[in-house]
Amino acid sequence: MTPTAPDLDANYSIPHERKAQSALLLKAPREKYTLVNDFPIPTLQDAEEILVQTEVIGLNPIDWKSPDFNFGIPHLPFLPGRELVGIVTQSHAAARFRRGDRIIAISTDYRDGRKAAYQEFVVALSYNAVRLPPQMSSADGAALGVAFVTAALALGSCFGLSFSDSHGGPDLRSVIRRVGGDRIPEDVRHEALHSIEDHERALDGDWIAIWGGSATSACLLIQLARLAGLKVAVVVDQARHGFWLSTDGHVRPDLLIDNSDPKRAVEVLSATIGERLYFGIDTSGKDSAAFLLRALQKPPSGESQQSPSPPPTPPTRTPRRRHLIGLAGLPVNEYPKELQMHSVPLKLFHEVPEVGRALSEWMEVLLHSGRLHAPRILGIHSGLADVNKALDRMRNGEIRGGKLVVTV
């Protein structure tokens, strides 16, 4: 019986008999994770929480960058991990999940160690969980969650793209406005409510450029953008990733540009899309984000554009700004007022139930209808003890254009 909710136990399924579990802990920055075998199994605190037995963990770049560069560590020892597939072992009688359900648990709330993926039993919020379709493997499911949430919030919140015509998806801007400012976390409130005007919102037929199109987040960005009717240009290492990107029907972009010469890539973007490019997302870092920023800037007055028809949209009474998201950092230099920078408000997913529920339930619909596909799985490691080895492969640059997962 928990101190915060003493009346819950009678409504929960039979708790698992074990009291301790294995988990991976970061004990100090710039160290490897330490496997412990006597870590307490987390307990549920309210009716929105479910207990999940971990089957497969999805690894993310943050899992090695955080200890290496000493950021995103709220306390020590720290329990990491942001996505997994597992089996529900406890749930409230009123919850939409039942014991035995196989789900994706997405933990963007890294401050709460109960929800971290690097342990045998994990607490998940019911509105941050997605029932996995029977035909999808647990490995594929473990590779999807964080990238989906990032992509959906980037497109739907930052760029204002509505998914309402995409298999019943949400119009996130409307959802967020209905929630109201007082319930939006203060540090993401401006981004969530005021970073894009209604006349600037991405619409069916608009172009979006993604620099670093081989990233897992890009895989989901391409799919969701195409579902909502956007045209997608991808800037990527064509020698390494061009073939599989251009032949995979789920992620094939409308325009593929080589990034081996970034200045040339900017020229190609400007010449091909020109005035029609209002939205850009960089997945790689500040340097490449700066190049994408250049591609978003309007050419000097009188400079010719080798842009095919149709011609650019006639100017509206209120100018439409161009928008850039930097998933791995934004340029630090000053930028023109007609450009708006964005950081994805991931906190909305776990702190605003209406947003989390809208995205999780839509993701479930897309998976069960076969409209959403996992990124490539480039390796499957076995056991928590093997996580450090898998992360070393990511550190060393061995894993590009796909995902590593670890079975538990």
mmCIF file of N, CA and C in Angstrom, residues 69-166:
data_model
loop_
_atom_site.group_PDB
_atom_site.id
_atom_site.type_symbol
_atom_site.label_atom_id
_atom_site.label_comp_id
_atom_site.label_asym_id
_atom_site.label_seq_id
_atom_site.Cartn_x
_atom_site.Cartn_y
_atom_site.Cartn_z
ATOM 1 N N PHE A 69 29.370 13.523 -21.474
ATOM 2 C CA PHE A 69 29.464 14.979 -21.465
ATOM 3 C C PHE A 69 28.820 15.605 -20.230
ATOM 4 N N ASN A 70 28.404 14.763 -19.297
ATOM 5 C CA ASN A 70 27.912 15.200 -17.983
ATOM 6 C C ASN A 70 26.744 16.194 -18.096
ATOM 7 N N PHE A 71 25.685 15.767 -18.761
ATOM 8 C CA PHE A 71 24.465 16.570 -18.793
ATOM 9 C C PHE A 71 23.263 15.642 -18.702
ATOM 10 N N GLY A 72 22.117 16.201 -18.335
ATOM 11 C CA GLY A 72 20.907 15.399 -18.222
ATOM 12 C C GLY A 72 20.981 14.360 -17.126
ATOM 13 N N ILE A 73 21.764 14.632 -16.088
ATOM 14 C CA ILE A 73 21.899 13.711 -14.954
ATOM 15 C C ILE A 73 21.360 14.436 -13.718
ATOM 16 N N PRO A 74 20.107 14.207 -13.351
ATOM 17 C CA PRO A 74 19.498 14.988 -12.262
ATOM 18 C C PRO A 74 20.029 14.633 -10.884
ATOM 19 N N HIS A 75 20.575 13.431 -10.738
ATOM 20 C CA HIS A 75 21.094 12.992 -9.437
ATOM 21 C C HIS A 75 21.962 11.761 -9.658
ATOM 22 N N LEU A 76 22.743 11.407 -8.658
ATOM 23 C CA LEU A 76 23.577 10.205 -8.694
ATOM 24 C C LEU A 76 23.276 9.355 -7.457
ATOM 25 N N PRO A 77 23.257 8.040 -7.574
ATOM 26 C CA PRO A 77 23.334 7.293 -8.835
ATOM 27 C C PRO A 77 22.105 7.552 -9.696
ATOM 28 N N PHE A 78 22.307 7.422 -11.017
ATOM 29 C CA PHE A 78 21.269 7.740 -11.983
ATOM 30 C C PHE A 78 20.897 6.495 -12.765
ATOM 31 N N LEU A 79 19.584 6.260 -12.910
ATOM 32 C CA LEU A 79 19.065 5.120 -13.658
ATOM 33 C C LEU A 79 18.552 5.617 -15.003
ATOM 34 N N PRO A 80 19.175 5.210 -16.122
ATOM 35 C CA PRO A 80 18.820 5.752 -17.440
ATOM 36 C C PRO A 80 17.863 4.855 -18.217
ATOM 37 N N GLY A 81 17.642 5.238 -19.480
ATOM 38 C CA GLY A 81 16.833 4.437 -20.402
ATOM 39 C C GLY A 81 15.481 5.065 -20.655
ATOM 40 N N ARG A 82 15.119 5.251 -21.945
ATOM 41 C CA ARG A 82 13.929 6.038 -22.270
ATOM 42 C C ARG A 82 12.863 5.298 -23.059
ATOM 43 N N GLU A 83 13.125 4.055 -23.481
ATOM 44 C CA GLU A 83 12.054 3.345 -24.199
ATOM 45 C C GLU A 83 12.270 1.849 -24.122
ATOM 46 N N LEU A 84 11.152 1.130 -24.125
ATOM 47 C CA LEU A 84 11.214 -0.326 -23.999
ATOM 48 C C LEU A 84 9.908 -0.938 -24.462
ATOM 49 N N VAL A 85 9.943 -2.232 -24.675
ATOM 50 C CA VAL A 85 8.739 -3.039 -24.817
ATOM 51 C C VAL A 85 8.719 -4.025 -23.664
ATOM 52 N N GLY A 86 7.559 -4.183 -23.058
ATOM 53 C CA GLY A 86 7.444 -5.108 -21.943
ATOM 54 C C GLY A 86 6.018 -5.590 -21.771
ATOM 55 N N ILE A 87 5.825 -6.413 -20.725
ATOM 56 C CA ILE A 87 4.533 -7.014 -20.416
ATOM 57 C C ILE A 87 3.976 -6.371 -19.151
ATOM 58 N N VAL A 88 2.737 -5.939 -19.216
ATOM 59 C CA VAL A 88 2.094 -5.335 -18.049
ATOM 60 C C VAL A 88 1.913 -6.394 -16.969
ATOM 61 N N THR A 89 2.380 -6.081 -15.742
ATOM 62 C CA THR A 89 2.208 -6.996 -14.614
ATOM 63 C C THR A 89 1.271 -6.449 -13.551
ATOM 64 N N GLN A 90 1.092 -5.126 -13.514
ATOM 65 C CA GLN A 90 0.142 -4.506 -12.598
ATOM 66 C C GLN A 90 -0.536 -3.342 -13.302
ATOM 67 N N SER A 91 -1.847 -3.213 -13.063
ATOM 68 C CA SER A 91 -2.556 -2.047 -13.590
ATOM 69 C C SER A 91 -3.793 -1.813 -12.753
ATOM 70 N N HIS A 92 -4.245 -0.590 -12.716
ATOM 71 C CA HIS A 92 -5.461 -0.237 -12.008
ATOM 72 C C HIS A 92 -6.663 -0.795 -12.755
ATOM 73 N N ALA A 93 -7.715 -1.084 -12.023
ATOM 74 C CA ALA A 93 -8.911 -1.677 -12.633
ATOM 75 C C ALA A 93 -9.499 -0.779 -13.712
ATOM 76 N N ALA A 94 -9.300 0.547 -13.577
ATOM 77 C CA ALA A 94 -9.872 1.476 -14.545
ATOM 78 C C ALA A 94 -8.947 1.768 -15.718
ATOM 79 N N ALA A 95 -7.736 1.238 -15.682
ATOM 80 C CA ALA A 95 -6.770 1.531 -16.738
ATOM 81 C C ALA A 95 -7.154 0.823 -18.031
ATOM 82 N N ARG A 96 -6.661 1.342 -19.168
ATOM 83 C CA ARG A 96 -6.976 0.715 -20.460
ATOM 84 C C ARG A 96 -6.069 -0.460 -20.759
ATOM 85 N N PHE A 97 -5.080 -0.716 -19.882
ATOM 86 C CA PHE A 97 -4.181 -1.852 -20.055
ATOM 87 C C PHE A 97 -4.468 -2.900 -18.984
ATOM 88 N N ARG A 98 -4.277 -4.157 -19.360
ATOM 89 C CA ARG A 98 -4.506 -5.272 -18.452
ATOM 90 C C ARG A 98 -3.245 -6.108 -18.321
ATOM 91 N N ARG A 99 -3.167 -6.845 -17.248
ATOM 92 C CA ARG A 99 -2.031 -7.730 -17.023
ATOM 93 C C ARG A 99 -1.874 -8.669 -18.224
ATOM 94 N N GLY A 100 -0.653 -8.744 -18.741
ATOM 95 C CA GLY A 100 -0.364 -9.581 -19.904
ATOM 96 C C GLY A 100 -0.289 -8.816 -21.209
ATOM 97 N N ASP A 101 -0.760 -7.568 -21.241
ATOM 98 C CA ASP A 101 -0.651 -6.769 -22.460
ATOM 99 C C ASP A 101 0.817 -6.485 -22.769
ATOM 100 N N ARG A 102 1.170 -6.562 -24.038
ATOM 101 C CA ARG A 102 2.526 -6.215 -24.493
ATOM 102 C C ARG A 102 2.493 -4.779 -24.995
ATOM 103 N N ILE A 103 3.301 -3.930 -24.398
ATOM 104 C CA ILE A 103 3.211 -2.503 -24.689
ATOM 105 C C ILE A 103 4.581 -1.898 -24.955
ATOM 106 N N ILE A 104 4.554 -0.747 -25.637
ATOM 107 C CA ILE A 104 5.703 0.148 -25.709
ATOM 108 C C ILE A 104 5.556 1.148 -24.577
ATOM 109 N N ALA A 105 6.575 1.275 -23.744
ATOM 110 C CA ALA A 105 6.602 2.287 -22.690
ATOM 111 C C ALA A 105 7.621 3.352 -23.079
ATOM 112 N N ILE A 106 7.181 4.604 -23.103
ATOM 113 C CA ILE A 106 8.025 5.716 -23.538
ATOM 114 C C ILE A 106 8.264 6.623 -22.345
ATOM 115 N N SER A 107 9.518 6.733 -21.915
ATOM 116 C CA SER A 107 9.850 7.497 -20.727
ATOM 117 C C SER A 107 10.654 8.734 -21.096
ATOM 118 N N THR A 108 9.937 9.837 -21.323
ATOM 119 C CA THR A 108 10.626 11.106 -21.527
ATOM 120 C C THR A 108 10.875 11.818 -20.197
ATOM 121 N N ASP A 109 10.342 11.273 -19.115
ATOM 122 C CA ASP A 109 10.501 11.844 -17.781
ATOM 123 C C ASP A 109 11.741 11.238 -17.126
ATOM 124 N N TYR A 110 12.922 11.696 -17.543
ATOM 125 C CA TYR A 110 14.162 11.069 -17.097
ATOM 126 C C TYR A 110 14.474 11.345 -15.629
ATOM 127 N N ARG A 111 13.759 12.281 -14.997
ATOM 128 C CA ARG A 111 14.024 12.582 -13.593
ATOM 129 C C ARG A 111 13.423 11.543 -12.645
ATOM 130 N N ASP A 112 12.473 10.769 -13.110
ATOM 131 C CA ASP A 112 11.823 9.755 -12.289
ATOM 132 C C ASP A 112 12.423 8.396 -12.614
ATOM 133 N N GLY A 113 13.310 7.909 -11.744
ATOM 134 C CA GLY A 113 13.998 6.650 -11.996
ATOM 135 C C GLY A 113 13.086 5.446 -12.055
ATOM 136 N N ARG A 114 11.899 5.525 -11.491
ATOM 137 C CA ARG A 114 10.961 4.405 -11.572
ATOM 138 C C ARG A 114 10.576 4.115 -13.021
ATOM 139 N N LYS A 115 10.645 5.150 -13.868
ATOM 140 C CA LYS A 115 10.214 5.017 -15.260
ATOM 141 C C LYS A 115 11.368 4.723 -16.210
ATOM 142 N N ALA A 116 12.582 4.606 -15.703
ATOM 143 C CA ALA A 116 13.755 4.395 -16.552
ATOM 144 C C ALA A 116 13.786 2.966 -17.081
ATOM 145 N N ALA A 117 14.275 2.798 -18.298
ATOM 146 C CA ALA A 117 14.181 1.515 -18.999
ATOM 147 C C ALA A 117 15.248 0.505 -18.593
ATOM 148 N N TYR A 118 16.355 0.956 -18.013
ATOM 149 C CA TYR A 118 17.464 0.042 -17.739
ATOM 150 C C TYR A 118 17.262 -0.728 -16.443
ATOM 151 N N GLN A 119 16.136 -1.402 -16.322
ATOM 152 C CA GLN A 119 15.821 -2.231 -15.167
ATOM 153 C C GLN A 119 14.791 -3.268 -15.589
ATOM 154 N N GLU A 120 14.627 -4.298 -14.769
ATOM 155 C CA GLU A 120 13.740 -5.397 -15.143
ATOM 156 C C GLU A 120 12.262 -5.043 -15.030
ATOM 157 N N PHE A 121 11.921 -4.163 -14.109
ATOM 158 C CA PHE A 121 10.537 -3.742 -13.924
ATOM 159 C C PHE A 121 10.481 -2.221 -13.945
ATOM 160 N N VAL A 122 9.529 -1.685 -14.712
ATOM 161 C CA VAL A 122 9.468 -0.248 -14.969
ATOM 162 C C VAL A 122 8.045 0.243 -14.723
ATOM 163 N N VAL A 123 7.931 1.423 -14.135
ATOM 164 C CA VAL A 123 6.641 2.096 -14.034
ATOM 165 C C VAL A 123 6.434 2.937 -15.295
ATOM 166 N N ALA A 124 5.266 2.806 -15.892
ATOM 167 C CA ALA A 124 4.914 3.618 -17.061
ATOM 168 C C ALA A 124 3.595 4.324 -16.793
ATOM 169 N N LEU A 125 3.465 5.511 -17.330
ATOM 170 C CA LEU A 125 2.180 6.208 -17.304
ATOM 171 C C LEU A 125 1.280 5.614 -18.383
ATOM 172 N N SER A 126 0.039 5.357 -18.056
ATOM 173 C CA SER A 126 -0.852 4.724 -19.025
ATOM 174 C C SER A 126 -1.029 5.589 -20.272
ATOM 175 N N TYR A 127 -0.912 6.919 -20.124
ATOM 176 C CA TYR A 127 -1.051 7.784 -21.289
ATOM 177 C C TYR A 127 0.277 7.994 -22.023
ATOM 178 N N ASN A 128 1.336 7.304 -21.582
ATOM 179 C CA ASN A 128 2.612 7.276 -22.304
ATOM 180 C C ASN A 128 2.953 5.863 -22.762
ATOM 181 N N ALA A 129 1.938 5.023 -22.892
ATOM 182 C CA ALA A 129 2.140 3.626 -23.275
ATOM 183 C C ALA A 129 1.279 3.294 -24.486
ATOM 184 N N VAL A 130 1.762 2.351 -25.294
ATOM 185 C CA VAL A 130 1.125 2.004 -26.567
ATOM 186 C C VAL A 130 1.045 0.491 -26.672
ATOM 187 N N ARG A 131 -0.152 -0.029 -26.905
ATOM 188 C CA ARG A 131 -0.314 -1.471 -27.067
ATOM 189 C C ARG A 131 0.290 -1.894 -28.400
ATOM 190 N N LEU A 132 1.163 -2.913 -28.356
ATOM 191 C CA LEU A 132 1.864 -3.357 -29.558
ATOM 192 C C LEU A 132 0.990 -4.322 -30.354
ATOM 193 N N PRO A 133 0.925 -4.167 -31.683
ATOM 194 C CA PRO A 133 0.143 -5.123 -32.487
ATOM 195 C C PRO A 133 0.805 -6.497 -32.467
ATOM 196 N N PRO A 134 0.021 -7.562 -32.579
ATOM 197 C CA PRO A 134 0.574 -8.922 -32.501
ATOM 198 C C PRO A 134 1.642 -9.201 -33.543
ATOM 199 N N GLN A 135 1.526 -8.592 -34.715
ATOM 200 C CA GLN A 135 2.456 -8.901 -35.801
ATOM 201 C C GLN A 135 3.798 -8.180 -35.661
ATOM 202 N N MET A 136 3.934 -7.254 -34.733
ATOM 203 C CA MET A 136 5.175 -6.497 -34.597
ATOM 204 C C MET A 136 6.064 -7.123 -33.534
ATOM 205 N N SER A 137 7.347 -7.264 -33.855
ATOM 206 C CA SER A 137 8.292 -7.839 -32.898
ATOM 207 C C SER A 137 8.561 -6.852 -31.773
ATOM 208 N N SER A 138 8.959 -7.381 -30.631
ATOM 209 C CA SER A 138 9.303 -6.525 -29.498
ATOM 210 C C SER A 138 10.519 -5.662 -29.815
ATOM 211 N N ALA A 139 11.464 -6.185 -30.613
ATOM 212 C CA ALA A 139 12.641 -5.401 -30.999
ATOM 213 C C ALA A 139 12.237 -4.185 -31.814
ATOM 214 N N ASP A 140 11.337 -4.375 -32.784
ATOM 215 C CA ASP A 140 10.869 -3.242 -33.581
ATOM 216 C C ASP A 140 10.136 -2.231 -32.705
ATOM 217 N N GLY A 141 9.300 -2.718 -31.800
ATOM 218 C CA GLY A 141 8.556 -1.824 -30.929
ATOM 219 C C GLY A 141 9.452 -0.982 -30.046
ATOM 220 N N ALA A 142 10.565 -1.567 -29.593
ATOM 221 C CA ALA A 142 11.477 -0.852 -28.700
ATOM 222 C C ALA A 142 12.265 0.231 -29.410
ATOM 223 N N ALA A 143 12.219 0.255 -30.729
ATOM 224 C CA ALA A 143 12.983 1.237 -31.496
ATOM 225 C C ALA A 143 12.168 2.458 -31.892
ATOM 226 N N LEU A 144 10.905 2.515 -31.501
ATOM 227 C CA LEU A 144 9.984 3.484 -32.078
ATOM 228 C C LEU A 144 9.627 4.674 -31.197
ATOM 229 N N GLY A 145 9.530 4.461 -29.896
ATOM 230 C CA GLY A 145 8.791 5.378 -29.038
ATOM 231 C C GLY A 145 9.301 6.801 -28.989
ATOM 232 N N VAL A 146 10.554 6.974 -28.575
ATOM 233 C CA VAL A 146 11.094 8.318 -28.412
ATOM 234 C C VAL A 146 11.123 9.055 -29.746
ATOM 235 N N ALA A 147 11.500 8.357 -30.808
ATOM 236 C CA ALA A 147 11.550 8.999 -32.127
ATOM 237 C C ALA A 147 10.166 9.433 -32.577
ATOM 238 N N PHE A 148 9.150 8.629 -32.300
ATOM 239 C CA PHE A 148 7.792 9.005 -32.679
ATOM 240 C C PHE A 148 7.341 10.255 -31.936
ATOM 241 N N VAL A 149 7.537 10.281 -30.625
ATOM 242 C CA VAL A 149 7.107 11.437 -29.829
ATOM 243 C C VAL A 149 7.852 12.694 -30.274
ATOM 244 N N THR A 150 9.158 12.563 -30.490
ATOM 245 C CA THR A 150 9.949 13.707 -30.953
ATOM 246 C C THR A 150 9.439 14.223 -32.286
ATOM 247 N N ALA A 151 9.210 13.307 -33.224
ATOM 248 C CA ALA A 151 8.744 13.703 -34.552
ATOM 249 C C ALA A 151 7.363 14.337 -34.496
ATOM 250 N N ALA A 152 6.455 13.740 -33.741
ATOM 251 C CA ALA A 152 5.086 14.248 -33.676
ATOM 252 C C ALA A 152 5.035 15.630 -33.037
ATOM 253 N N LEU A 153 5.802 15.845 -31.967
ATOM 254 C CA LEU A 153 5.813 17.154 -31.320
ATOM 255 C C LEU A 153 6.528 18.190 -32.185
ATOM 256 N N ALA A 154 7.589 17.780 -32.862
ATOM 257 C CA ALA A 154 8.293 18.715 -33.747
ATOM 258 C C ALA A 154 7.362 19.217 -34.843
ATOM 259 N N LEU A 155 6.699 18.300 -35.504
ATOM 260 C CA LEU A 155 5.820 18.677 -36.613
ATOM 261 C C LEU A 155 4.517 19.305 -36.126
ATOM 262 N N GLY A 156 3.925 18.701 -35.095
ATOM 263 C CA GLY A 156 2.594 19.111 -34.674
ATOM 264 C C GLY A 156 2.556 20.309 -33.760
ATOM 265 N N SER A 157 3.548 20.434 -32.869
ATOM 266 C CA SER A 157 3.587 21.562 -31.948
ATOM 267 C C SER A 157 4.436 22.695 -32.505
ATOM 268 N N CYS A 158 5.707 22.424 -32.819
ATOM 269 C CA CYS A 158 6.604 23.484 -33.286
ATOM 270 C C CYS A 158 6.181 24.045 -34.645
ATOM 271 N N PHE A 159 5.813 23.170 -35.581
ATOM 272 C CA PHE A 159 5.458 23.607 -36.930
ATOM 273 C C PHE A 159 3.954 23.730 -37.136
ATOM 274 N N GLY A 160 3.156 23.335 -36.150
ATOM 275 C CA GLY A 160 1.715 23.515 -36.237
ATOM 276 C C GLY A 160 1.007 22.614 -37.223
ATOM 277 N N LEU A 161 1.647 21.541 -37.656
ATOM 278 C CA LEU A 161 1.040 20.627 -38.633
ATOM 279 C C LEU A 161 -0.082 19.836 -37.960
ATOM 280 N N SER A 162 -1.258 19.846 -38.537
ATOM 281 C CA SER A 162 -2.371 19.076 -38.002
ATOM 282 C C SER A 162 -2.356 17.660 -38.575
ATOM 283 N N PHE A 163 -2.595 16.676 -37.696
ATOM 284 C CA PHE A 163 -2.684 15.278 -38.126
ATOM 285 C C PHE A 163 -4.135 14.804 -38.156
ATOM 286 N N SER A 164 -5.077 15.728 -38.109
ATOM 287 C CA SER A 164 -6.484 15.347 -37.973
ATOM 288 C C SER A 164 -7.006 14.580 -39.187
ATOM 289 N N ASP A 165 -6.365 14.740 -40.340
ATOM 290 C CA ASP A 165 -6.761 13.978 -41.534
ATOM 291 C C ASP A 165 -5.867 12.764 -41.761
ATOM 292 N N SER A 166 -5.053 12.439 -40.758
ATOM 293 C CA SER A 166 -4.114 11.316 -40.875
ATOM 294 C C SER A 166 -4.523 10.209 -39.920
#
